[in-house]
PDB file of C-alpha atoms in Angstrom:
ATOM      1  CA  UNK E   1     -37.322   3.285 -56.000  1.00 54.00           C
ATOM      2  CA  UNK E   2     -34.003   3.343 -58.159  1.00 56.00           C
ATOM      3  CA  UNK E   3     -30.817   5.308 -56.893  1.00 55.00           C
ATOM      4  CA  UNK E   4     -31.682   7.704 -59.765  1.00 56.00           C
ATOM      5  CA  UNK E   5     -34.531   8.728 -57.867  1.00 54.00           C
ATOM      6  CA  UNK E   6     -32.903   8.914 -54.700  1.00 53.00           C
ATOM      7  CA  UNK E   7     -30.176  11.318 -56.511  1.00 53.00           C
ATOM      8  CA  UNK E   8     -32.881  13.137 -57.873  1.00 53.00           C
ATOM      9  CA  UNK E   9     -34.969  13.617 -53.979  1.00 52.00           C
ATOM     10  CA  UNK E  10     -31.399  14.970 -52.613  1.00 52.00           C
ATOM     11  CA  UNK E  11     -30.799  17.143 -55.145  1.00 52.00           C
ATOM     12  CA  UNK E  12     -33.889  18.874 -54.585  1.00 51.00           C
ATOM     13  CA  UNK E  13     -34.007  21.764 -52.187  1.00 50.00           C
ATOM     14  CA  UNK E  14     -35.515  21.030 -48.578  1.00 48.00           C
ATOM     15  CA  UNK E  15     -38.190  22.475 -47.602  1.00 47.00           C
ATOM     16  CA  UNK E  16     -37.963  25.055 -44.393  1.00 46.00           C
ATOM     17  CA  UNK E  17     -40.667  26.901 -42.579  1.00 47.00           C
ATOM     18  CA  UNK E  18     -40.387  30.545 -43.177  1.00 43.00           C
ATOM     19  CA  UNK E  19     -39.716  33.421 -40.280  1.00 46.00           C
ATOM     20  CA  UNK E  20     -40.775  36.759 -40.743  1.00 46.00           C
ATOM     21  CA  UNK E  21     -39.575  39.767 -38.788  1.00 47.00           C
ATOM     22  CA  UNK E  22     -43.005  39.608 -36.579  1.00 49.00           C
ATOM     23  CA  UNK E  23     -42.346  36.135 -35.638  1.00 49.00           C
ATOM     24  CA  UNK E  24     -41.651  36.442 -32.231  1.00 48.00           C
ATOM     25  CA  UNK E  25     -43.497  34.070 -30.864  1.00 48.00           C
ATOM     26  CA  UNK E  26     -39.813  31.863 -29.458  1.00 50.00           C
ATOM     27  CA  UNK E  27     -38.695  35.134 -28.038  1.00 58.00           C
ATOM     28  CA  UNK E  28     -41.816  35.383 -25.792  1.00 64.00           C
ATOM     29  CA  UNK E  29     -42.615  33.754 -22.967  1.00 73.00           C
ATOM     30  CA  UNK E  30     -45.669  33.962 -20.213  1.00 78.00           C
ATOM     31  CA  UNK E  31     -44.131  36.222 -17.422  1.00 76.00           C
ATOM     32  CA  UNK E  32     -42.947  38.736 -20.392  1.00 78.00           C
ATOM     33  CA  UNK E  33     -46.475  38.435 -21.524  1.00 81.00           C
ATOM     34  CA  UNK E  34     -48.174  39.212 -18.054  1.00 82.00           C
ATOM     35  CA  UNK E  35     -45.811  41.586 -17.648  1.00 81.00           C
ATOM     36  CA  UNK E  36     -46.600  43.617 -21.051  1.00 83.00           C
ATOM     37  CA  UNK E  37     -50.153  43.214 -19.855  1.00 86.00           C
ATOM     38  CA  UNK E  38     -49.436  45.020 -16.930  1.00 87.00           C
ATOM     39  CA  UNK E  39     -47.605  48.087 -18.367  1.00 86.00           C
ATOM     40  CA  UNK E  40     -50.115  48.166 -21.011  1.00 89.00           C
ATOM     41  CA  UNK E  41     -52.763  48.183 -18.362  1.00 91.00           C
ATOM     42  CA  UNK E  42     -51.724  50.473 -16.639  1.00 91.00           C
ATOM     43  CA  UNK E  43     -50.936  52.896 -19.178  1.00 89.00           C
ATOM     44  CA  UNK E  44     -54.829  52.638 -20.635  1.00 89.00           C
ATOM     45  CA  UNK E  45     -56.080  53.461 -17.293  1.00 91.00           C
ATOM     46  CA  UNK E  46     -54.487  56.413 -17.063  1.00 88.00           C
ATOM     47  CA  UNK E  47     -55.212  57.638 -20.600  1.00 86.00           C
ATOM     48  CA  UNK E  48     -58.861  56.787 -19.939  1.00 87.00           C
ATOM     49  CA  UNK E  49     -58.884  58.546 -16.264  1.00 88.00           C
ATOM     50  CA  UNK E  50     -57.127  61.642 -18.521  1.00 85.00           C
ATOM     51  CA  UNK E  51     -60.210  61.407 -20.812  1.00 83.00           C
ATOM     52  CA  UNK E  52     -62.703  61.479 -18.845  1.00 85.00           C
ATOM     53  CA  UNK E  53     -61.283  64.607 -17.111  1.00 83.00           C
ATOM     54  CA  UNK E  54     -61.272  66.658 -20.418  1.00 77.00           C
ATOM     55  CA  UNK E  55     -63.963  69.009 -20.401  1.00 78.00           C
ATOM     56  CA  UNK E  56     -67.122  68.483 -23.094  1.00 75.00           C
ATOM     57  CA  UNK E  57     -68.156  71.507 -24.253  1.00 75.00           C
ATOM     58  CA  UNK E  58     -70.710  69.958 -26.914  1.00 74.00           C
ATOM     59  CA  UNK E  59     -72.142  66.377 -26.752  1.00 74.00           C
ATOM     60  CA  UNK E  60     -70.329  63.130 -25.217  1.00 73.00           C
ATOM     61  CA  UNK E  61     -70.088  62.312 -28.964  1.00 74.00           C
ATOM     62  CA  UNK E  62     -68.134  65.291 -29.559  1.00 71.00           C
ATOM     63  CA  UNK E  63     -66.022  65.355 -27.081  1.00 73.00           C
ATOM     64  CA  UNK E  64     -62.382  65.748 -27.060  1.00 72.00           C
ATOM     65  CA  UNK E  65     -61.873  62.549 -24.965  1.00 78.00           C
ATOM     66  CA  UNK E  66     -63.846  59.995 -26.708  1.00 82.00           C
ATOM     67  CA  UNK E  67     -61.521  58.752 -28.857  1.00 82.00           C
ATOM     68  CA  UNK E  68     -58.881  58.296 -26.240  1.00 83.00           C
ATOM     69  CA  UNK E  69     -61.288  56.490 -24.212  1.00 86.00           C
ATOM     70  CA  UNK E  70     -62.575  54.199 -26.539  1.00 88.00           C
ATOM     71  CA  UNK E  71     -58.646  53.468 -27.726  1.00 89.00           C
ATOM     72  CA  UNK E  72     -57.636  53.402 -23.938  1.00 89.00           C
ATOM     73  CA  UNK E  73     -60.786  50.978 -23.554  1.00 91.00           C
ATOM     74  CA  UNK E  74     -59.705  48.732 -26.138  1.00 93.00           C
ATOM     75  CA  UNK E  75     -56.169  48.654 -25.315  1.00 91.00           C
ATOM     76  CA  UNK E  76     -57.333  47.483 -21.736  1.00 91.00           C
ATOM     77  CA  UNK E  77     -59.480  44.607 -22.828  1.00 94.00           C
ATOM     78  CA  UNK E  78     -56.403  43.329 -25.093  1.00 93.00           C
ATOM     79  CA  UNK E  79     -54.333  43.840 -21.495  1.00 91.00           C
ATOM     80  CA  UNK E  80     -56.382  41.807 -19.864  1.00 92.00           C
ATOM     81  CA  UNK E  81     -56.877  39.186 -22.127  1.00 92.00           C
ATOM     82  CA  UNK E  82     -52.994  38.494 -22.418  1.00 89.00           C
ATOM     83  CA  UNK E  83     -52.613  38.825 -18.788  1.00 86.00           C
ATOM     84  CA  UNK E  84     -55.532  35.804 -18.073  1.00 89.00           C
ATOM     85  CA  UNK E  85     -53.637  33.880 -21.061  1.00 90.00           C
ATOM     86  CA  UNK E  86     -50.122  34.153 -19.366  1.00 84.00           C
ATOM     87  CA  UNK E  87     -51.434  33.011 -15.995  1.00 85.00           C
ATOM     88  CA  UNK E  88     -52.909  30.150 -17.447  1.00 86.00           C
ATOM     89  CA  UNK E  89     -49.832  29.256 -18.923  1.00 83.00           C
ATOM     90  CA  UNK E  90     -47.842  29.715 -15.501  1.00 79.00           C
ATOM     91  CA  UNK E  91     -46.892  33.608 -15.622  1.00 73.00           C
ATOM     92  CA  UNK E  92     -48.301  33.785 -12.297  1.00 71.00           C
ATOM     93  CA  UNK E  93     -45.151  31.618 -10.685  1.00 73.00           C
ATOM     94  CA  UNK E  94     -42.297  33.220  -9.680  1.00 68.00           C
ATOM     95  CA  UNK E  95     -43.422  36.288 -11.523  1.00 68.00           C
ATOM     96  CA  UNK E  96     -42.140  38.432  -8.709  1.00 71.00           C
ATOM     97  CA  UNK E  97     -38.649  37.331  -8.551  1.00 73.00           C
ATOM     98  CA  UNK E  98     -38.405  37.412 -12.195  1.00 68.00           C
ATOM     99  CA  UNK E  99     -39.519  40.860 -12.664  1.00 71.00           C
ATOM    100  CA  UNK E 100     -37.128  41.831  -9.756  1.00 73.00           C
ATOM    101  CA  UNK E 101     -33.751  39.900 -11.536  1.00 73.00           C
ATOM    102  CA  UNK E 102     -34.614  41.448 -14.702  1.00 68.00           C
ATOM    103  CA  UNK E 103     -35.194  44.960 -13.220  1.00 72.00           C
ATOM    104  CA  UNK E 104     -31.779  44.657 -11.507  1.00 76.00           C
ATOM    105  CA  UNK E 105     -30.396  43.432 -15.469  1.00 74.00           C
ATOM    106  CA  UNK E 106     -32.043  46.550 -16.926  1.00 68.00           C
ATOM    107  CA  UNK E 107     -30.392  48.656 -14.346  1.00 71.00           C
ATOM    108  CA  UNK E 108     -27.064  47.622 -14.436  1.00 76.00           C
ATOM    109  CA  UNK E 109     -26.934  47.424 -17.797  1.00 75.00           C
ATOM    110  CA  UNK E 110     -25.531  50.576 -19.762  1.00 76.00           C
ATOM    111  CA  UNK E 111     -28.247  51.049 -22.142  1.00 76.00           C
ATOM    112  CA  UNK E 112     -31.033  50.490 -19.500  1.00 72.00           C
ATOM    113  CA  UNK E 113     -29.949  53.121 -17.222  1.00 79.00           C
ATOM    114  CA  UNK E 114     -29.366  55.492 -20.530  1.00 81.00           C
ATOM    115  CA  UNK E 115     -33.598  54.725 -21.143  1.00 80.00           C
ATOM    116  CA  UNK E 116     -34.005  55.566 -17.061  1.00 82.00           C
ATOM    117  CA  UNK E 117     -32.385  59.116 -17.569  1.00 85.00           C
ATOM    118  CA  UNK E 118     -34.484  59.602 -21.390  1.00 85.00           C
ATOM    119  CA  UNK E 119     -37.288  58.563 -19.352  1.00 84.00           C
ATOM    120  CA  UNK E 120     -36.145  60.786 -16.728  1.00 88.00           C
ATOM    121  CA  UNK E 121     -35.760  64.141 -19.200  1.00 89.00           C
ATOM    122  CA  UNK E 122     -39.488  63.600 -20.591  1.00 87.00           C
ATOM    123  CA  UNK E 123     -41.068  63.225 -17.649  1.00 87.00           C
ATOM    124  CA  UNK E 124     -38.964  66.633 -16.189  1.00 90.00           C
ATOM    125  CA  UNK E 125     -39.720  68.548 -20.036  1.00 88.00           C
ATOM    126  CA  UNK E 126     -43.631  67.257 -19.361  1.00 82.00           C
ATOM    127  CA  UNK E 127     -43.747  68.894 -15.812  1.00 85.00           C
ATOM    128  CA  UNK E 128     -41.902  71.563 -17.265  1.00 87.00           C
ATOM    129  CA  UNK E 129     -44.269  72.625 -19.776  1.00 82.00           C
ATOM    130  CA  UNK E 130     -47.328  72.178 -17.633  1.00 78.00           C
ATOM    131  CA  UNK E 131     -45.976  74.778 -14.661  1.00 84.00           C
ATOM    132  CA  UNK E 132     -44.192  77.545 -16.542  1.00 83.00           C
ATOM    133  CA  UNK E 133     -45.914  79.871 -19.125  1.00 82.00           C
ATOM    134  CA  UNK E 134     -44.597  83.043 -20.568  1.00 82.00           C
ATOM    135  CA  UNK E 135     -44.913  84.140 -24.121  1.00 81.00           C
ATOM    136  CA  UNK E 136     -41.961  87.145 -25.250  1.00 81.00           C
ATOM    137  CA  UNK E 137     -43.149  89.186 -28.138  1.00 82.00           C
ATOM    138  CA  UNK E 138     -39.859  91.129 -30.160  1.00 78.00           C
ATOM    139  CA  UNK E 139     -41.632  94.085 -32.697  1.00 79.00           C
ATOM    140  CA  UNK E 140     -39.475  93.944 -35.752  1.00 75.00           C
ATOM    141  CA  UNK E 141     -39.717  96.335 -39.279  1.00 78.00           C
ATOM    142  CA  UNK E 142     -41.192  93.502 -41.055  1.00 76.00           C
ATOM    143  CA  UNK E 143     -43.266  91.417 -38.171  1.00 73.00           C
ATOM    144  CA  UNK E 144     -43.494  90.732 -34.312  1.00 73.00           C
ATOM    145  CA  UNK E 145     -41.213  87.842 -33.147  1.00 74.00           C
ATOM    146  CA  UNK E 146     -43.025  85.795 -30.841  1.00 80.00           C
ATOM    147  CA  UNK E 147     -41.252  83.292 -28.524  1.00 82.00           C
ATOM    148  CA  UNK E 148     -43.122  80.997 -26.279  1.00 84.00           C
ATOM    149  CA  UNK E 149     -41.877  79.419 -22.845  1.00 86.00           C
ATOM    150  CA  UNK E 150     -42.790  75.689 -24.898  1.00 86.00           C
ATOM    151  CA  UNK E 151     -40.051  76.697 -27.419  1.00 89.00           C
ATOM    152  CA  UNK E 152     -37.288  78.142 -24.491  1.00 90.00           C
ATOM    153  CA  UNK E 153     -38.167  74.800 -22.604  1.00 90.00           C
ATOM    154  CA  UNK E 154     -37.994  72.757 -25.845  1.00 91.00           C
ATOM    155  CA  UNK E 155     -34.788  73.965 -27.300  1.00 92.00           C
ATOM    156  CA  UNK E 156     -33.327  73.385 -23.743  1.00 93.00           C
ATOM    157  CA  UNK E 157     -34.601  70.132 -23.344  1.00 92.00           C
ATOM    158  CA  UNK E 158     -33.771  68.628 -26.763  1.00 92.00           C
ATOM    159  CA  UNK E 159     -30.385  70.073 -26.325  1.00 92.00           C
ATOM    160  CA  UNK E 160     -29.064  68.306 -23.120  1.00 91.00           C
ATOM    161  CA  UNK E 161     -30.283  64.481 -25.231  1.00 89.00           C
ATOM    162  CA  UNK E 162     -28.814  65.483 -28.319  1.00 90.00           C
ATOM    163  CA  UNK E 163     -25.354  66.450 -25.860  1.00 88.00           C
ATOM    164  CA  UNK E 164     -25.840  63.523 -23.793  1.00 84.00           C
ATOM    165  CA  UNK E 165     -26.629  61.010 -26.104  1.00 83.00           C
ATOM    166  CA  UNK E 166     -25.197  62.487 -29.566  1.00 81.00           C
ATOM    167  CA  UNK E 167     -22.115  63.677 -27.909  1.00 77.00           C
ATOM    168  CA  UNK E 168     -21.544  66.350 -30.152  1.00 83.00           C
ATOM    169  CA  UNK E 169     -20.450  69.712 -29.692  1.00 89.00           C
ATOM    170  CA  UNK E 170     -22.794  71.732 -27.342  1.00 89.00           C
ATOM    171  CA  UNK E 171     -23.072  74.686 -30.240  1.00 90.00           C
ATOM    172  CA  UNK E 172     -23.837  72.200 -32.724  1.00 91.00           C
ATOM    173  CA  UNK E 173     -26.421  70.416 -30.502  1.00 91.00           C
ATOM    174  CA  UNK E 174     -27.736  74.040 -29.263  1.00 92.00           C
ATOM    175  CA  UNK E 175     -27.989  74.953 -32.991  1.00 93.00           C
ATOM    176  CA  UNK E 176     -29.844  72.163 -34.258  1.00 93.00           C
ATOM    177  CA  UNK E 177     -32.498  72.217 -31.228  1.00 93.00           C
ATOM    178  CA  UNK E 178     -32.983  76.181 -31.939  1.00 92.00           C
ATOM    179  CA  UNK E 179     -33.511  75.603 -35.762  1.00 93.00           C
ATOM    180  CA  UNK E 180     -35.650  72.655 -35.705  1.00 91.00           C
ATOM    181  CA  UNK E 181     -37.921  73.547 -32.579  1.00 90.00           C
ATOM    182  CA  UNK E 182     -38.393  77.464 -34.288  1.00 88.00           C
ATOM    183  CA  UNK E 183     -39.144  75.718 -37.801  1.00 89.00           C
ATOM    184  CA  UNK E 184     -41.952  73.427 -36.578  1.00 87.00           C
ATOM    185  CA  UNK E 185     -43.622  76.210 -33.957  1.00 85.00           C
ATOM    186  CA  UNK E 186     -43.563  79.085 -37.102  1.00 84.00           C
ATOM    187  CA  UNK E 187     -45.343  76.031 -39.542  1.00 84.00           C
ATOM    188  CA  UNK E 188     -48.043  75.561 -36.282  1.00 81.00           C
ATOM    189  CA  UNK E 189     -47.721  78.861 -35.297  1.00 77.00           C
ATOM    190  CA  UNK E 190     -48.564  81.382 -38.530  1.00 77.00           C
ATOM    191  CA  UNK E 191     -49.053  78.392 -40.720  1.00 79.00           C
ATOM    192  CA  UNK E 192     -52.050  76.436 -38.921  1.00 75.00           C
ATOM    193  CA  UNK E 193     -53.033  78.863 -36.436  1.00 74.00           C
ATOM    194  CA  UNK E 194     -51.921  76.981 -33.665  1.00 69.00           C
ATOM    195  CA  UNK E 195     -51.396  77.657 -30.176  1.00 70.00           C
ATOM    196  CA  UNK E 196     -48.296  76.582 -28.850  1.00 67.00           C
ATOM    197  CA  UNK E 197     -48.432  74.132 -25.720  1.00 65.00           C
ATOM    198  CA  UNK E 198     -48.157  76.260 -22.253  1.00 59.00           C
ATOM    199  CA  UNK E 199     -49.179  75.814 -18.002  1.00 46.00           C
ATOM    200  CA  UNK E 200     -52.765  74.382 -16.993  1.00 44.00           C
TER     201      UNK E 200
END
């Protein structure tokens, strides 16, 4: 090989393995893979225990449930099958301790305990909705206003994040929440036909 060949191999461009966005694969490891498992686990039990308590008014073909129990179902065998590959990759030592230091990271870390008190808000709205029900109806010259306790709740609700996490003025905040939770239940409302959310 002559040194004009060698000039000519360096001036060529090397060659690197690409990295897309998905590859994540270095940023994994198996005790954040057992613990995924778990979460996701958990969360597809629940969604199929929720199914199967919706009532079936036709058929078990046609009822409401079956596709959240079939996509709870799935989700559980994928669960699983992570979980069994992280233990046999060592998940299963020291998995304790490690989900304990990074719990304590999480929480003592600004942003983690800002997720804790979203977290917090949903879960309170959910409860919310599901134990207070009250629908106001206003008569007007052109058409009766109707106001459910979902909207009230709603408006209230998506107010405080927007004030605690936007930091905006409250009125501005307030106003948004009122205008975009009034424009989406009038399109379900007289536009679909819709029944607004309300107590069980």
């Amino acid at each position: 090989m002559t040194d004009n060949d060698h000039t000519q191999d360096a001036a060529l461009p090397s060659v690197t393995e690409f990295g897309g966005e998905e590859n994540t694969a270095e940023r994994s490891s198996p005790a954040k893979d057992l613990g995924s498992a778990v979460v996701i686990a958990i969360i597809a039990v629940a969604v199929a225990v929720m199914s199967l308590r919706l009532d079936v008014p036709g058929s078990a073909f046609t009822a409401p449930g079956l596709l959240p129990l079939v996509t709870s179902l799935s989700l559980l065998l994928m669960a699983v099958a992570l979980g069994t590959k992280a233990v046999r990759a060592g998940a299963a030592t020291g998995f304790v301790s490690a989900v304990g230091s990074a719990t304590r990271r999480f929480v003592s870390d600004t942003e983690g305990r800002r997720a804790l008190l979203l977290i917090g808000i949903v879960v309170a709205y959910v409860v919310l909705v599901g134990q207070i029900s009250f629908d106001w109806r206003i008569p007007t010259p052109a058409f009766v206003f109707q106001i459910s306790s979902y909207e009230v709740i709603s408006i209230v609700v998506i107010t405080t994040i927007m004030k605690l996490f936007w930091r905006a003025p409250f009125w501005r905040c307030a106003l948004i929440s009122l205008i975009s939770v009034e424009v989406l239940a009038a399109i379900f409302r007289y536009g679909f036909a819709i029944i607004m959310p309300e107590s069980f």
